CSV table of C-alpha atoms and ligand atoms in Angstrom, one decimal:
chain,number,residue,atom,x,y,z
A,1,UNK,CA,0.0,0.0,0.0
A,2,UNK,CA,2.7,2.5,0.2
A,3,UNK,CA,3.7,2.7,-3.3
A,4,UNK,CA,5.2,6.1,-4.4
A,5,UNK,CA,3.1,8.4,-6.4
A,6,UNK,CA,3.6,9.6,-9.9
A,7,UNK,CA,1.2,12.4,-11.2
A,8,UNK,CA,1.5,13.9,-14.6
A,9,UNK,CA,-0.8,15.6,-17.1
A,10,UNK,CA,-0.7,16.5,-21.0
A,11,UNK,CA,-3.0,20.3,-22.0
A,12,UNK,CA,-5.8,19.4,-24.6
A,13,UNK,CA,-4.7,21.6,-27.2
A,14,UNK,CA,-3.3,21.5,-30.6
A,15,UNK,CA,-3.0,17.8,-32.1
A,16,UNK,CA,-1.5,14.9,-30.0
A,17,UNK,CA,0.7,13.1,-31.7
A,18,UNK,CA,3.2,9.7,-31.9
A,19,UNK,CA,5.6,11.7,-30.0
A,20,UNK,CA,3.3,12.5,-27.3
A,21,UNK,CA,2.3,8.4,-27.0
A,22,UNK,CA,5.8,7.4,-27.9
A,23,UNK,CA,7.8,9.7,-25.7
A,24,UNK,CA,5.3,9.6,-22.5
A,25,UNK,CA,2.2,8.0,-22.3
A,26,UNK,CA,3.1,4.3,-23.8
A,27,UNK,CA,5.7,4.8,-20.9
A,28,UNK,CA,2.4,5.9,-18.3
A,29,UNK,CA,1.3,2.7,-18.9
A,30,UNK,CA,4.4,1.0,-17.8
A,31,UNK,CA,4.3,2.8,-14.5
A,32,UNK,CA,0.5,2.2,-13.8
A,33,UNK,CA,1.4,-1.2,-12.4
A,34,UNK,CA,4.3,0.1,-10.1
A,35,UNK,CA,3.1,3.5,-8.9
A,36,UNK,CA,0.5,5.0,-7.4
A,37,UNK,CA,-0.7,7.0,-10.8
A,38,UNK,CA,-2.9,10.3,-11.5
A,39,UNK,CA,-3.3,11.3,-15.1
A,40,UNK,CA,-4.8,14.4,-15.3
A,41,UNK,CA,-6.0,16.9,-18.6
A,42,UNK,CA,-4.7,20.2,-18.0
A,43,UNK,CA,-7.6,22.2,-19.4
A,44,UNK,CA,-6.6,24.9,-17.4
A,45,UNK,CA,-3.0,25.2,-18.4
A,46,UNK,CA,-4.4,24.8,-22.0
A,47,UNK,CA,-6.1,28.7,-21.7
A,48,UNK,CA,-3.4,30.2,-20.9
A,49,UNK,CA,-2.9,30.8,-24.4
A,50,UNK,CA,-6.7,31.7,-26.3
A,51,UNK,CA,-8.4,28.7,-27.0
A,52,UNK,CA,-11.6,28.0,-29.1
A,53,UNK,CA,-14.9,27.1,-26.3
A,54,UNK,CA,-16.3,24.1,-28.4
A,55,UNK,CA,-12.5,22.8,-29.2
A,56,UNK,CA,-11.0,23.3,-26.2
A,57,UNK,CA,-14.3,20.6,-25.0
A,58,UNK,CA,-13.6,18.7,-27.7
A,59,UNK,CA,-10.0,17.9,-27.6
A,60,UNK,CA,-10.7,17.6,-23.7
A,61,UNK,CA,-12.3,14.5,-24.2
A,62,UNK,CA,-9.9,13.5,-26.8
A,63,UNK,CA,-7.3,13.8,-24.5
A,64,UNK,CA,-9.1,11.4,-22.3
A,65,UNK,CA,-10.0,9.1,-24.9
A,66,UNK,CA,-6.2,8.6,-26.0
A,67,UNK,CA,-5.0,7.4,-22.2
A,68,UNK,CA,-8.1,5.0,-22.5
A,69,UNK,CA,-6.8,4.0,-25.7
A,70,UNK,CA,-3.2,3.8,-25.1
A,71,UNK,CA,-4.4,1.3,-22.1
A,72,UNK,CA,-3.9,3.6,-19.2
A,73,UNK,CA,-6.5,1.5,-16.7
A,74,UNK,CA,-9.1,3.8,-14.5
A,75,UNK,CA,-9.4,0.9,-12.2
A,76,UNK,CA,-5.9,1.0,-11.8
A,77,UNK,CA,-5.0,4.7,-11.4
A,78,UNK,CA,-7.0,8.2,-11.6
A,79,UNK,CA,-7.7,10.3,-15.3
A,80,UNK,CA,-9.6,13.5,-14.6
A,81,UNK,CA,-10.0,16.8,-16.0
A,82,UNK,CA,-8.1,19.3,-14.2
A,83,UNK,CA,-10.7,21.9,-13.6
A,84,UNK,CA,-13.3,19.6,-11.9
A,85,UNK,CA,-11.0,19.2,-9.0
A,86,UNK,CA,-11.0,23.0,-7.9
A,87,UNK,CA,-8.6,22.8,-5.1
A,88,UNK,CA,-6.0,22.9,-8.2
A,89,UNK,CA,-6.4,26.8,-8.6
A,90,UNK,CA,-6.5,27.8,-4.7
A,91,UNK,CA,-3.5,26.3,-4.2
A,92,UNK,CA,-2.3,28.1,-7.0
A,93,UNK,CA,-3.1,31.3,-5.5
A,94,UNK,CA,-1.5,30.4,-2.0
A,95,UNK,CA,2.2,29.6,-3.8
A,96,UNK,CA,1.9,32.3,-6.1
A,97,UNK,CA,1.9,34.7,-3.2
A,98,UNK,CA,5.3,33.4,-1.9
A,99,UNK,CA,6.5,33.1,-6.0
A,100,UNK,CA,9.1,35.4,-7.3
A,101,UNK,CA,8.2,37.6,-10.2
A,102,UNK,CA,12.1,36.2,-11.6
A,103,UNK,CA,12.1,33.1,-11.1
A,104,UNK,CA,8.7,33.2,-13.3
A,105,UNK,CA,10.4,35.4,-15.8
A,106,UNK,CA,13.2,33.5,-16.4
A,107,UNK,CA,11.3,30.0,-17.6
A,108,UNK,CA,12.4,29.0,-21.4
A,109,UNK,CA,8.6,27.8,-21.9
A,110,UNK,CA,7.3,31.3,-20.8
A,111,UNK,CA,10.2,33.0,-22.8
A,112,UNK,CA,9.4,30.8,-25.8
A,113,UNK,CA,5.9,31.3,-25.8
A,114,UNK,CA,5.5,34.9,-25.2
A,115,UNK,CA,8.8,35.7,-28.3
A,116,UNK,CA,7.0,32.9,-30.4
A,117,UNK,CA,3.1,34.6,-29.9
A,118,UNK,CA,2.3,35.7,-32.9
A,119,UNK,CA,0.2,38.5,-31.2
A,120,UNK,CA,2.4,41.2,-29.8
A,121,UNK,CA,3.6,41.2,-26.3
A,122,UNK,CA,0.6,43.8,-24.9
A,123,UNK,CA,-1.4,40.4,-25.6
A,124,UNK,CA,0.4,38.0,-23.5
A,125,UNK,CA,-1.4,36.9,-20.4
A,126,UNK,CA,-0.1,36.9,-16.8
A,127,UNK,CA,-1.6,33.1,-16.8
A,128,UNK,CA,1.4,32.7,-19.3
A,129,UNK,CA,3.6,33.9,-16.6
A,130,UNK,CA,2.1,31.8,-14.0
A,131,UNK,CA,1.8,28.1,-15.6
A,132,UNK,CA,4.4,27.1,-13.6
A,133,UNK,CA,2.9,27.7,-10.2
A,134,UNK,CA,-0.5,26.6,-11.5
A,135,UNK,CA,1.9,22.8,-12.4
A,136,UNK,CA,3.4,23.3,-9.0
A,137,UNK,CA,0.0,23.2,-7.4
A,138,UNK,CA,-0.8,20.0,-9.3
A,139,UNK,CA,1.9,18.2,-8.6
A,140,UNK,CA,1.9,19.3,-4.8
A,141,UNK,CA,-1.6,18.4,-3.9
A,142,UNK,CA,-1.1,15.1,-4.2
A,143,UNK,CA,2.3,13.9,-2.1
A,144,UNK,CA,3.8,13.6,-5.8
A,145,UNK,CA,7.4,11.7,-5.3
A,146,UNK,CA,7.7,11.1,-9.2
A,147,UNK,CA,6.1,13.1,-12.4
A,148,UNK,CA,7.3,11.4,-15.6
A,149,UNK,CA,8.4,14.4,-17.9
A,150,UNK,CA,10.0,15.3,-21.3
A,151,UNK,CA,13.1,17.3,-20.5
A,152,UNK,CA,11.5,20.4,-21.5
A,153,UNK,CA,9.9,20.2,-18.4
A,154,UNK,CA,12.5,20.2,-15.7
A,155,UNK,CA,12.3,23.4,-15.1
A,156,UNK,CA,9.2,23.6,-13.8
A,157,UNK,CA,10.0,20.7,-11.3
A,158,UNK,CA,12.9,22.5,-10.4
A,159,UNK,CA,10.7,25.9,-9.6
A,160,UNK,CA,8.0,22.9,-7.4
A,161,UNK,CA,10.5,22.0,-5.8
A,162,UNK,CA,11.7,25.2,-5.0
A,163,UNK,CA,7.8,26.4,-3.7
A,164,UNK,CA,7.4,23.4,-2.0
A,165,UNK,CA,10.9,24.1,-0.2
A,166,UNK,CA,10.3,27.7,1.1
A,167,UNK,CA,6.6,26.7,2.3
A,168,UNK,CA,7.6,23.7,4.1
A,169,UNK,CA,10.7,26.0,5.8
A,170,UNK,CA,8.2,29.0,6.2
A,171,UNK,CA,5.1,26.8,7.5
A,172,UNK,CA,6.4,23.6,8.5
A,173,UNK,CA,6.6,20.2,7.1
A,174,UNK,CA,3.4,20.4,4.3
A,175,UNK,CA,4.6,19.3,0.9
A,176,UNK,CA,6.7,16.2,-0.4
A,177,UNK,CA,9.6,17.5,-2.7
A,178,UNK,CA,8.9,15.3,-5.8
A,179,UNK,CA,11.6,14.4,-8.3
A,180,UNK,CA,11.4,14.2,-12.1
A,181,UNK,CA,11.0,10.8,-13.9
A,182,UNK,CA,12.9,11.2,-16.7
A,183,UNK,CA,12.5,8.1,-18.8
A,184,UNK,CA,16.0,6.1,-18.9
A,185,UNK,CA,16.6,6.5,-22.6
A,186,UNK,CA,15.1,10.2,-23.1
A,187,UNK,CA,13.4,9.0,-26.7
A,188,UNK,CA,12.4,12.3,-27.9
A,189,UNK,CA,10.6,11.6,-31.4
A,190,UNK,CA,11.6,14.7,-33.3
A,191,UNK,CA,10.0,16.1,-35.8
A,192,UNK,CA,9.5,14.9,-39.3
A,193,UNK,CA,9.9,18.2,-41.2
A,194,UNK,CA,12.7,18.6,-39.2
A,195,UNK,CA,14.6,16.5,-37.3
A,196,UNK,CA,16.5,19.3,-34.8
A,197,UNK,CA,13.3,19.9,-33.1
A,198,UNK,CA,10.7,17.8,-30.8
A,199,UNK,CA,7.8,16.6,-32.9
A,200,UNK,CA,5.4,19.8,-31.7
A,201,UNK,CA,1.5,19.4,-31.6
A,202,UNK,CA,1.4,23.7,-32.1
A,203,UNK,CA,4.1,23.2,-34.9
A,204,UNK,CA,3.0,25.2,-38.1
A,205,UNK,CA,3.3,22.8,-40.7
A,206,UNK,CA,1.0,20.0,-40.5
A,207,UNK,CA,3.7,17.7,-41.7
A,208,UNK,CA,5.8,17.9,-38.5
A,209,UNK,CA,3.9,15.4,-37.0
A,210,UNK,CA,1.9,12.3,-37.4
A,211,UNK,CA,-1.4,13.0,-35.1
A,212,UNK,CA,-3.2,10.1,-33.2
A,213,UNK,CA,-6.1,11.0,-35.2
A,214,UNK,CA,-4.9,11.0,-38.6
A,215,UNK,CA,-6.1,9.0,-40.9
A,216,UNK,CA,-4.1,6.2,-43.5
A,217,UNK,CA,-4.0,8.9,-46.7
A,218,UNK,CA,-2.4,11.3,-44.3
A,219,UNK,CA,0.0,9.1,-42.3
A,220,UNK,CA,1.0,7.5,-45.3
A,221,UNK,CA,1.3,10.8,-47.0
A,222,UNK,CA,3.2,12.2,-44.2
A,223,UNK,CA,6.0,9.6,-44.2
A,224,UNK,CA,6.6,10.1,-47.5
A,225,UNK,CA,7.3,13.4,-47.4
A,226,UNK,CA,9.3,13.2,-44.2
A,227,UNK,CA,12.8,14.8,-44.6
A,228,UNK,CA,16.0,12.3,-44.8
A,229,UNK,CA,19.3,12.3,-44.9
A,230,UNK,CA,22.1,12.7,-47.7
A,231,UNK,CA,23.3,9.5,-48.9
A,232,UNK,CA,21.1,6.0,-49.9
A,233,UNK,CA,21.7,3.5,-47.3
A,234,UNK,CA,19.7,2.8,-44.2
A,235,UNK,CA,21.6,3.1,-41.3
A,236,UNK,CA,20.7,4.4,-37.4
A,237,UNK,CA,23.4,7.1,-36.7
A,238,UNK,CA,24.0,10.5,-34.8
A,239,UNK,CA,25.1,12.3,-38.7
A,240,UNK,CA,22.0,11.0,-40.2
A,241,UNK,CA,19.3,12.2,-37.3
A,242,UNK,CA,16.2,12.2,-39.7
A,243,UNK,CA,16.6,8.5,-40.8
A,244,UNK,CA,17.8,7.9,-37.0
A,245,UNK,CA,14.2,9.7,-36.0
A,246,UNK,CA,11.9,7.3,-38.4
A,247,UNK,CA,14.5,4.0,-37.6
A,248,UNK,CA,13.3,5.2,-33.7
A,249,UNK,CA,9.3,5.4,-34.5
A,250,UNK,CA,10.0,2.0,-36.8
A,251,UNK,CA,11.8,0.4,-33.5
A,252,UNK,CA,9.2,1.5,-30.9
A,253,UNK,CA,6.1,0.9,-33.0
A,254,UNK,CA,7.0,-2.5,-33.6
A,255,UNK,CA,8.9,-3.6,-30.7
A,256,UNK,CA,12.4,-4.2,-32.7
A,257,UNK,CA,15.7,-2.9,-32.3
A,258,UNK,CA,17.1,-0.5,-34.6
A,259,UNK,CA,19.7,-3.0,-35.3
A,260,UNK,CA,17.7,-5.3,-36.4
A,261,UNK,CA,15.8,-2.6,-38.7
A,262,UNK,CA,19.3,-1.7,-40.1
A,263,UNK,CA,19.9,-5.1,-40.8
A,264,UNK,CA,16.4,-5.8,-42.2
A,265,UNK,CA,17.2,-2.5,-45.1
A,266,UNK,CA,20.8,-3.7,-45.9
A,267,UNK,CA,20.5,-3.7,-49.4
A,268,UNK,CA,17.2,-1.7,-49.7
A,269,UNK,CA,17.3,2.1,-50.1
A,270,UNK,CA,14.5,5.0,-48.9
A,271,UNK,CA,11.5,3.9,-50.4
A,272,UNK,CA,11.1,0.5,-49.9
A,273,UNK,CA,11.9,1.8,-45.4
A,274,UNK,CA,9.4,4.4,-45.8
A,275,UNK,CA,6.7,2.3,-47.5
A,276,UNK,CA,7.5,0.1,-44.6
A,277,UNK,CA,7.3,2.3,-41.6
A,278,UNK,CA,3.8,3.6,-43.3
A,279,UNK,CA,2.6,0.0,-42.9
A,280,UNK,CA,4.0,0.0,-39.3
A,281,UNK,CA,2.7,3.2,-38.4
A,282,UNK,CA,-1.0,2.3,-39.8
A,283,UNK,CA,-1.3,-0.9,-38.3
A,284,UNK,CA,-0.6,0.5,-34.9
A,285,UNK,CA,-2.7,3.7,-35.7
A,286,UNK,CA,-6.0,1.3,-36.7
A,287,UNK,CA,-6.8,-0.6,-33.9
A,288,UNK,CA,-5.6,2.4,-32.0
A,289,UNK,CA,-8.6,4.7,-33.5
A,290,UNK,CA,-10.9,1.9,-33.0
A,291,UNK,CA,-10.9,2.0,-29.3
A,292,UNK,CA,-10.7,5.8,-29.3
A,293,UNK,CA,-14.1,5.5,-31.3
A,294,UNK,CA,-15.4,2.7,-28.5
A,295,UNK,CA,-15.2,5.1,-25.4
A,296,UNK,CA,-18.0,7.6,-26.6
A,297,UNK,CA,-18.1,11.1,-24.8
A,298,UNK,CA,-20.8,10.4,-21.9
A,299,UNK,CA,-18.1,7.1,-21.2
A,300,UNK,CA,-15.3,9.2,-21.1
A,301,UNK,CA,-17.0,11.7,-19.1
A,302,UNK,CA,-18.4,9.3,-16.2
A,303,UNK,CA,-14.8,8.0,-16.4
A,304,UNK,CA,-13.4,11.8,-15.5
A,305,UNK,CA,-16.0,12.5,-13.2
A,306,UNK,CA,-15.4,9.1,-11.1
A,307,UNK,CA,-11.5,9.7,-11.3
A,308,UNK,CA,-12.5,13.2,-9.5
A,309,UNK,CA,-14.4,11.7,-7.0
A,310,UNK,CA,-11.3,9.8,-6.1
A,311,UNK,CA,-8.4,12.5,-5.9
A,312,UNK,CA,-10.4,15.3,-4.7
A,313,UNK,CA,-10.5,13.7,-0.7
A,314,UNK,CA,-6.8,14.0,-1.0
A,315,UNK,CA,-6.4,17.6,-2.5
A,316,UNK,CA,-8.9,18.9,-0.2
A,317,UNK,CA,-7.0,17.5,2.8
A,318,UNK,CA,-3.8,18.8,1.6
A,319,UNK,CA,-5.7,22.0,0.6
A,320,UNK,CA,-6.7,22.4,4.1
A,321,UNK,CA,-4.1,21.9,6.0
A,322,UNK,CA,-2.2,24.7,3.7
A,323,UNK,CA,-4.7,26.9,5.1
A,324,UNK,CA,-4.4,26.2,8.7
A,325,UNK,CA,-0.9,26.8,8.3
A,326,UNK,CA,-1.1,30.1,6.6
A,327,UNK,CA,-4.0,31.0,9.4
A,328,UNK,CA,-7.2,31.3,7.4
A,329,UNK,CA,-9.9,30.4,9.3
A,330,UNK,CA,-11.0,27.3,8.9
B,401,LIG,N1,3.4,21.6,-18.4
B,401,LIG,C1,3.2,20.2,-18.8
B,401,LIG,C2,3.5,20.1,-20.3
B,401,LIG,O1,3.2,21.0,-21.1
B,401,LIG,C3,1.8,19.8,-18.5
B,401,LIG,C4,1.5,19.7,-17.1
B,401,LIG,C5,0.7,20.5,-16.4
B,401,LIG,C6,2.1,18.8,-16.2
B,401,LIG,N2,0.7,20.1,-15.1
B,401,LIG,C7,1.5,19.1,-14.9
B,401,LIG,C8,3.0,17.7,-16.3
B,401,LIG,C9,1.9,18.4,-13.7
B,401,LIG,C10,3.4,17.0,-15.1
B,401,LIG,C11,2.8,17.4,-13.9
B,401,LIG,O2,4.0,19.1,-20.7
């Protein structure tokens, strides 16, 4: 019963794609078994860049539906929707009142974001500014010890950690100081128009990515015109990083090494690899879409709301004894 706790959450906006399942959630599913696990859609983190109403719902859902899909088991950890479980936002008033304006200013994600906005800087929103303590207050509610996390993120552990740090030495003993799970290999799928850069679901060009909701046309479409390397031979190495990228997808969509794949394309060139990976990447992608289409949206929803039901006892507690300590009346 005393299994440590992992929590982690993806934002329903823009398109998932193979390199969110690839690069986190087929490795969620893994660590359902061992941890303690809450999944959570960060529908709040999602506005704090302008989102469409009936979308944003939308690709809520979708969200959902993909964990389902990707096997992550409700009887065996919690998925909800960020924004049922309310306690997320107090809390994140509480630590943003003893957060530095610097330490927010200084974030790459926030830096990123508000240079890349295509709207000028008058536009950009303080929740910009304050994602981090909102993730902080997600991650704290819950006695966290692990969250699994692309290395994009560690900054925003490091700044938790920080939070949780000065309010435990301010208040007392309150928060566990969690540690990032940074998976063993880091496989960052990169993307396909360019293999420098982290497939992106807010990438501009469609063809950076291959969504979880694309159809065969498009993913076989998508694989052809994916960017490779000088030279004819099929070989996994650091100077040829875009046929290194797709041997990667090949090897983890199909369980094999990307020795084996190398050895498998000895004497074949491009075409005959790419017309292969398409195969691989649609037989995984069909059965895939089939369960997403099983869990319809009232499924998915009861699903949410019961995994709600089951972490709110523990925020609330948490929630409250943060306010003791601070001396609100109770
Ligand atoms: N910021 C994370 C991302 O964009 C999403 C996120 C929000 C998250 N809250 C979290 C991840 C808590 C882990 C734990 O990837």
């Amino acid at each position: 019963m005393n299994r440590q706790r992992i929590f982690s959450g993806i934002q329903p906006s823009g398109n998932l794609h193979l390199g969110n399942y690839l690069g986190a959630i087929k490795n969620w599913v893994k660590l359902q078994d061992e941890y303690d696990s809450i999944f959570c859609v960060v529908d709040l983190h999602a506005i704090t860049v302008p989102q469409n109403p009936e979308e944003l719902r939308k690709k809520t859902l979708e969200v959902a539906k993909i964990y389902l899909a990707a096997g992550i088991d409700p009887e065996k950890c919690s998925i909800f929707i960020q924004s049922h479980v309310s306690e997320h936002t107090e809390l994140m008033w509480i630590l943003n009142t003893i957060t530095k304006i610097p330490e927010l200013n200084k974030m790459t994600q926030f830096k990123d974001k508000s240079v890349s906005s295509d709207v000028s800087n008058i536009s950009i929103g303080a929740g910009l500014l304050n994602y981090p303590v909102l993730m902080a207050a997600d991650i704290l509610l819950y006695d966290t010890n692990l969250v699994p996390v692309g290395e994009d993120q560690l900054q925003h552990i490091e700044i938790t950690r920080t939070l949780a740090k000065r309010f435990n030495k301010r208040f007392g003993e309150t928060f566990v100081i969690p540690e990032p799970y940074i998976q063993k290999e880091g496989m960052r799928i990169m993307g396909l128009d360019d293999p420098t850069k982290k497939m992106s679901k807010s990438a501009s060009s469609e063809y950076n990515y291959i969504a979880l909701t694309d159809d065969e046309e498009t993913i076989r479409k998508k694989i052809k015109k994916a960017v490779t390397d000088s030279g004819s031979e099929i070989v996994y190495c650091d100077d040829k990083p875009a046929l290194k990228n797709l041997i990667n997808i090949y090897s983890l969509l199909s369980d094999t090494p990307p020795k084996e794949i190398e050895k498998k394309y000895e004497n074949k060139g491009y075409a005959d690899f790419k017309s292969d990976l398409a195969d691989v990447a649609v037989s995984f992608m069909k059965p895939f879409q089939k369960k997403m289409k099983e869990y319809d949206d009232e499924k998915v929803l009861e699903i949410l709301r019961q995994g709600a039901e089951r972490v709110r006892p523990l925020a609330k507690k948490k929630l409250e004894e943060v306010k003791k300590k601070i001396g609100f009346v109770i």
